[in-house]
Tab-separated table of C-alpha atoms in Angstrom:
chain	number	residue	atom	x	y	z
A	1	MET	CA	-15.387	12.816	-6.337
A	2	ARG	CA	-15.095	9.276	-5.017
A	3	LEU	CA	-12.118	7.090	-4.090
A	4	LEU	CA	-12.542	3.309	-3.948
A	5	LEU	CA	-10.333	1.482	-1.454
A	6	VAL	CA	-10.174	-2.231	-2.274
A	7	ASN	CA	-8.737	-4.768	0.162
A	8	ALA	CA	-7.859	-7.962	-1.704
A	9	ASN	CA	-7.874	-10.191	1.373
A	10	THR	CA	-10.981	-11.259	3.269
A	11	SER	CA	-10.413	-9.387	6.553
A	12	GLN	CA	-13.088	-6.734	6.960
A	13	ASN	CA	-11.318	-5.396	10.041
A	14	ILE	CA	-8.263	-4.656	7.882
A	15	THR	CA	-10.464	-2.784	5.415
A	16	GLU	CA	-11.897	-0.714	8.254
A	17	LYS	CA	-8.458	0.055	9.677
A	18	LEU	CA	-7.163	1.156	6.292
A	19	ALA	CA	-10.287	3.250	5.683
A	20	ILE	CA	-9.702	5.194	8.904
A	21	GLU	CA	-6.221	6.115	7.727
A	22	ALA	CA	-7.413	6.840	4.174
A	23	ARG	CA	-9.971	9.374	5.409
A	24	LEU	CA	-7.242	11.343	7.180
A	25	SER	CA	-5.586	12.003	3.804
A	26	LEU	CA	-8.737	12.315	1.692
A	27	PRO	CA	-9.410	15.810	0.262
A	28	ALA	CA	-12.511	17.537	1.617
A	29	ASP	CA	-14.409	17.246	-1.658
A	30	TRP	CA	-13.862	13.478	-1.936
A	31	GLN	CA	-15.869	10.560	-0.574
A	32	LEU	CA	-14.528	7.094	0.286
A	33	SER	CA	-16.019	3.732	-0.654
A	34	THR	CA	-14.567	0.355	0.286
A	35	ALA	CA	-14.614	-3.172	-1.094
A	36	THR	CA	-13.216	-6.363	0.448
A	37	GLY	CA	-12.269	-9.672	-1.157
A	38	THR	CA	-14.813	-12.435	-0.666
A	39	PHE	CA	-12.434	-15.396	-0.999
A	40	GLY	CA	-8.776	-16.219	-0.434
A	41	ALA	CA	-6.464	-15.488	2.473
A	42	ALA	CA	-7.403	-13.447	5.520
A	43	VAL	CA	-3.895	-11.958	5.396
A	44	ILE	CA	-1.823	-12.191	2.195
A	45	GLN	CA	1.651	-13.571	2.927
A	46	THR	CA	2.670	-15.960	0.134
A	47	ARG	CA	2.799	-16.123	-3.665
A	48	ARG	CA	-0.161	-18.510	-3.582
A	49	ASP	CA	-2.100	-16.008	-1.474
A	50	CYS	CA	-1.244	-13.289	-3.993
A	51	ALA	CA	-2.385	-15.352	-6.961
A	52	ILE	CA	-5.789	-16.031	-5.421
A	53	ALA	CA	-6.162	-12.511	-4.048
A	54	GLU	CA	-5.555	-10.960	-7.452
A	55	HIS	CA	-8.726	-12.664	-8.700
A	56	ALA	CA	-10.579	-11.611	-5.535
A	57	CYS	CA	-9.402	-8.011	-5.944
A	58	ILE	CA	-10.592	-7.752	-9.551
A	59	GLU	CA	-13.935	-9.337	-8.675
A	60	ALA	CA	-14.463	-7.016	-5.690
A	61	VAL	CA	-13.845	-3.906	-7.803
A	62	GLU	CA	-16.058	-5.089	-10.647
A	63	ALA	CA	-18.859	-5.927	-8.215
A	64	HIS	CA	-18.612	-2.503	-6.591
A	65	VAL	CA	-18.683	-0.670	-9.918
A	66	ALA	CA	-21.653	-2.757	-11.061
A	67	ASP	CA	-23.615	-2.139	-7.849
A	68	HIS	CA	-22.939	1.593	-7.434
A	69	ALA	CA	-24.137	4.041	-10.043
A	70	GLU	CA	-21.629	6.684	-8.975
A	71	GLY	CA	-18.689	4.365	-9.697
A	72	CYS	CA	-15.357	5.886	-8.642
A	73	ASP	CA	-12.810	8.436	-9.807
A	74	ALA	CA	-9.719	6.586	-8.538
A	75	VAL	CA	-8.825	3.275	-6.888
A	76	VAL	CA	-6.340	2.474	-4.133
A	77	VAL	CA	-5.323	-1.170	-3.812
A	78	GLY	CA	-5.190	-1.582	-0.029
A	79	VAL	CA	-2.660	-4.408	0.072
A	80	SER	CA	1.017	-3.768	0.686
A	81	LEU	CA	1.979	-6.328	-1.972
A	82	ASP	CA	0.068	-4.295	-4.612
A	83	THR	CA	-2.035	-7.361	-5.409
A	84	GLY	CA	-4.127	-6.859	-8.560
A	85	LEU	CA	-2.599	-3.459	-9.338
A	86	TRP	CA	-1.540	-4.072	-12.930
A	87	ALA	CA	-4.665	-6.044	-13.839
A	88	LEU	CA	-6.907	-3.244	-12.575
A	89	ARG	CA	-4.895	-0.627	-14.453
A	90	GLU	CA	-5.427	-2.621	-17.624
A	91	SER	CA	-9.185	-2.861	-17.161
A	92	LEU	CA	-10.156	0.494	-15.607
A	93	THR	CA	-10.114	3.988	-17.081
A	94	VAL	CA	-9.519	5.726	-13.718
A	95	PRO	CA	-6.177	5.973	-11.857
A	96	VAL	CA	-5.223	2.874	-9.830
A	97	VAL	CA	-2.535	3.191	-7.155
A	98	GLY	CA	-0.918	0.527	-4.954
A	99	LEU	CA	0.274	1.037	-1.402
A	100	LEU	CA	3.855	-0.098	-1.936
A	101	GLU	CA	4.264	1.575	-5.312
A	102	ALA	CA	2.999	4.879	-3.889
A	103	SER	CA	5.365	4.570	-0.923
A	104	LEU	CA	8.363	3.794	-3.129
A	105	LEU	CA	7.710	6.693	-5.462
A	106	THR	CA	7.205	9.067	-2.550
A	107	ALA	CA	10.409	7.793	-0.953
A	108	CYS	CA	12.310	8.627	-4.132
A	109	LEU	CA	11.073	12.215	-3.889
A	110	VAL	CA	11.994	12.480	-0.210
A	111	GLY	CA	15.510	11.020	-0.206
A	112	GLY	CA	18.107	9.209	-2.238
A	113	ARG	CA	17.847	5.738	-0.647
A	114	TYR	CA	14.985	4.181	1.272
A	115	GLY	CA	14.374	1.178	3.509
A	116	LEU	CA	11.378	-1.073	4.186
A	117	VAL	CA	10.152	-2.419	7.513
A	118	VAL	CA	7.906	-5.407	6.758
A	119	MET	CA	5.855	-7.860	8.788
A	120	GLY	CA	7.274	-11.399	8.794
A	121	PRO	CA	10.608	-12.696	7.482
A	122	GLN	CA	8.761	-14.898	4.979
A	123	THR	CA	7.562	-11.816	3.105
A	124	VAL	CA	11.031	-10.359	2.465
A	125	PRO	CA	11.577	-12.158	-0.883
A	126	LEU	CA	8.143	-11.027	-2.069
A	127	TYR	CA	8.916	-7.399	-1.322
A	128	ARG	CA	12.343	-7.615	-2.980
A	129	GLU	CA	10.683	-8.989	-6.110
A	130	LEU	CA	8.068	-6.248	-6.025
A	131	VAL	CA	10.669	-3.501	-5.626
A	132	GLU	CA	12.429	-4.973	-8.672
A	133	ARG	CA	9.179	-5.022	-10.630
A	134	HIS	CA	8.609	-1.366	-9.832
A	135	GLY	CA	12.123	-0.626	-11.136
A	136	LEU	CA	13.402	0.925	-7.908
A	137	ALA	CA	15.809	-1.697	-6.537
A	138	ALA	CA	18.880	0.494	-7.062
A	139	ARG	CA	17.704	2.892	-4.351
A	140	LEU	CA	16.802	0.226	-1.781
A	141	ALA	CA	19.031	0.475	1.298
A	142	GLY	CA	17.596	-2.675	2.868
A	143	ILE	CA	14.607	-4.528	4.276
A	144	GLU	CA	14.034	-5.226	7.963
A	145	ALA	CA	11.449	-7.850	8.941
A	146	ILE	CA	9.583	-7.962	12.239
A	147	ALA	CA	8.269	-11.345	13.356
A	148	ALA	CA	5.001	-10.090	14.825
A	149	GLY	CA	1.468	-11.206	13.985
A	150	ALA	CA	-1.674	-9.318	14.984
A	151	PRO	CA	-2.168	-11.153	18.318
A	152	ALA	CA	1.340	-10.251	19.454
A	153	VAL	CA	0.865	-6.665	18.338
A	154	HIS	CA	-2.302	-6.258	20.373
A	155	ALA	CA	-0.848	-8.060	23.385
A	156	ALA	CA	2.293	-5.916	23.574
A	157	PRO	CA	1.823	-2.718	21.523
A	158	GLU	CA	4.696	-0.863	23.202
A	159	GLN	CA	7.126	-3.672	22.404
A	160	PHE	CA	5.846	-3.757	18.831
A	161	GLU	CA	6.397	-0.036	18.415
A	162	LEU	CA	9.880	-0.363	19.886
A	163	SER	CA	10.620	-3.092	17.333
A	164	LEU	CA	9.506	-0.765	14.524
A	165	VAL	CA	11.712	2.036	15.814
A	166	GLU	CA	14.747	-0.230	16.200
A	167	ALA	CA	14.272	-1.705	12.725
A	168	SER	CA	13.894	1.766	11.221
A	169	ASN	CA	17.043	3.011	12.910
A	170	ARG	CA	19.010	-0.018	11.676
A	171	LEU	CA	17.987	0.933	8.151
A	172	VAL	CA	19.088	4.513	8.773
A	173	ALA	CA	22.471	3.178	9.908
A	174	ASP	CA	22.646	1.265	6.611
A	175	GLY	CA	22.117	4.430	4.601
A	176	ALA	CA	18.326	4.835	4.327
A	177	GLU	CA	17.267	8.477	3.992
A	178	CYS	CA	13.623	7.589	4.595
A	179	VAL	CA	11.831	4.465	5.842
A	180	ILE	CA	8.552	2.915	4.671
A	181	LEU	CA	6.468	1.128	7.306
A	182	VAL	CA	4.776	-1.663	5.367
A	183	GLY	CA	1.509	-3.424	6.233
A	184	ALA	CA	-2.020	-2.734	7.466
A	185	VAL	CA	-1.022	-3.380	11.071
A	186	VAL	CA	1.280	-0.328	11.003
A	187	ALA	CA	-1.175	2.039	9.293
A	188	GLY	CA	-0.972	5.418	10.995
A	189	LEU	CA	1.919	4.536	13.302
A	190	HIS	CA	4.323	6.771	11.396
A	191	ARG	CA	2.872	9.768	13.257
A	192	ARG	CA	3.441	8.202	16.671
A	193	LEU	CA	6.963	7.019	15.907
A	194	GLN	CA	8.390	9.860	13.808
A	195	SER	CA	10.014	11.638	16.755
A	196	ARG	CA	12.044	8.488	17.518
A	197	VAL	CA	13.523	8.100	14.022
A	198	SER	CA	15.810	10.692	12.430
A	199	VAL	CA	14.534	10.302	8.846
A	200	PRO	CA	11.011	10.578	7.383
A	201	LEU	CA	8.683	7.637	8.053
A	202	LEU	CA	6.229	6.920	5.227
A	203	ASP	CA	2.791	5.321	5.458
A	204	GLY	CA	1.507	3.515	2.373
A	205	MET	CA	-2.106	4.610	2.694
A	206	ALA	CA	-1.261	8.290	3.117
A	207	CYS	CA	1.027	8.134	0.072
A	208	ALA	CA	-1.474	6.212	-2.056
A	209	VAL	CA	-4.496	8.394	-1.286
A	210	ASN	CA	-2.623	11.590	-2.083
A	211	GLN	CA	-1.277	10.175	-5.334
A	212	ALA	CA	-4.592	8.656	-6.460
A	213	CYS	CA	-6.549	11.863	-5.865
A	214	GLY	CA	-3.828	13.943	-7.502
A	215	LEU	CA	-3.809	11.740	-10.595
A	216	ALA	CA	-7.600	11.935	-10.870
A	217	ARG	CA	-7.426	15.733	-10.836
A	218	LEU	CA	-4.906	15.682	-13.698
A	219	GLU	CA	-7.545	13.987	-15.898
A	220	LEU	CA	-4.911	12.185	-17.969
A	221	PRO	CA	-5.853	9.680	-20.666
A	222	ARG	CA	-5.026	6.074	-19.866
A	223	ALA	CA	-1.542	5.023	-20.929
A	224	GLU	CA	-1.617	2.177	-23.457
A	225	ALA	CA	1.539	0.445	-24.662
A	226	ASP	CA	0.446	0.140	-28.283
A	227	LYS	CA	-0.252	3.893	-28.401
A	228	THR	CA	2.768	5.146	-26.475
A	229	ALA	CA	5.489	2.873	-27.868
A	230	PRO	CA	7.867	4.665	-30.269
A	231	GLY	CA	7.094	4.072	-33.926
């Protein structure tokens, strides 16, 4: 079986970083393919970026499916803002899972309330809106933002990790029973930092890959509103 990881922004290095993490969670009988957006923002941070990246995401998936005879059995949208998620679900017959949605749903299974650690204060309103759209705002303990771009992360990785730990522990103090580390730059760091935080740390890619592959194995028909709405 084959999982398609689509990155809606134009940064190939982000795709590669996410793919490394995805393979750690991929079942042994699955293969991974990747697709990257060909236009739009290098890193999605604004509503404008999201609007453009949604088009890029759809186009990247359609191009991959057209160019590869094997197609795919499930899709993971490798953007923490779940860009293009609903549009792809409407157009594809295979399961489509977003990083944030998968993290939120996993968090609800792990604990009562959850918190988010996000990259950049400017993204906080976007994540609040997305949590609302997913219908899970009532269980949100809070959002902590770290003002750290990729150059700063690479220049001072220990300080960056300390910032993640401190932000996570502030959320725990505010009542979070698990914490989601949000963004490609933090992919895989939950393993390194778990011993320094008293509640479970969740990684979006690990959550999304497990959910996407699990849904594919269920072989469910696609949900359609006009068929499932009560008569």
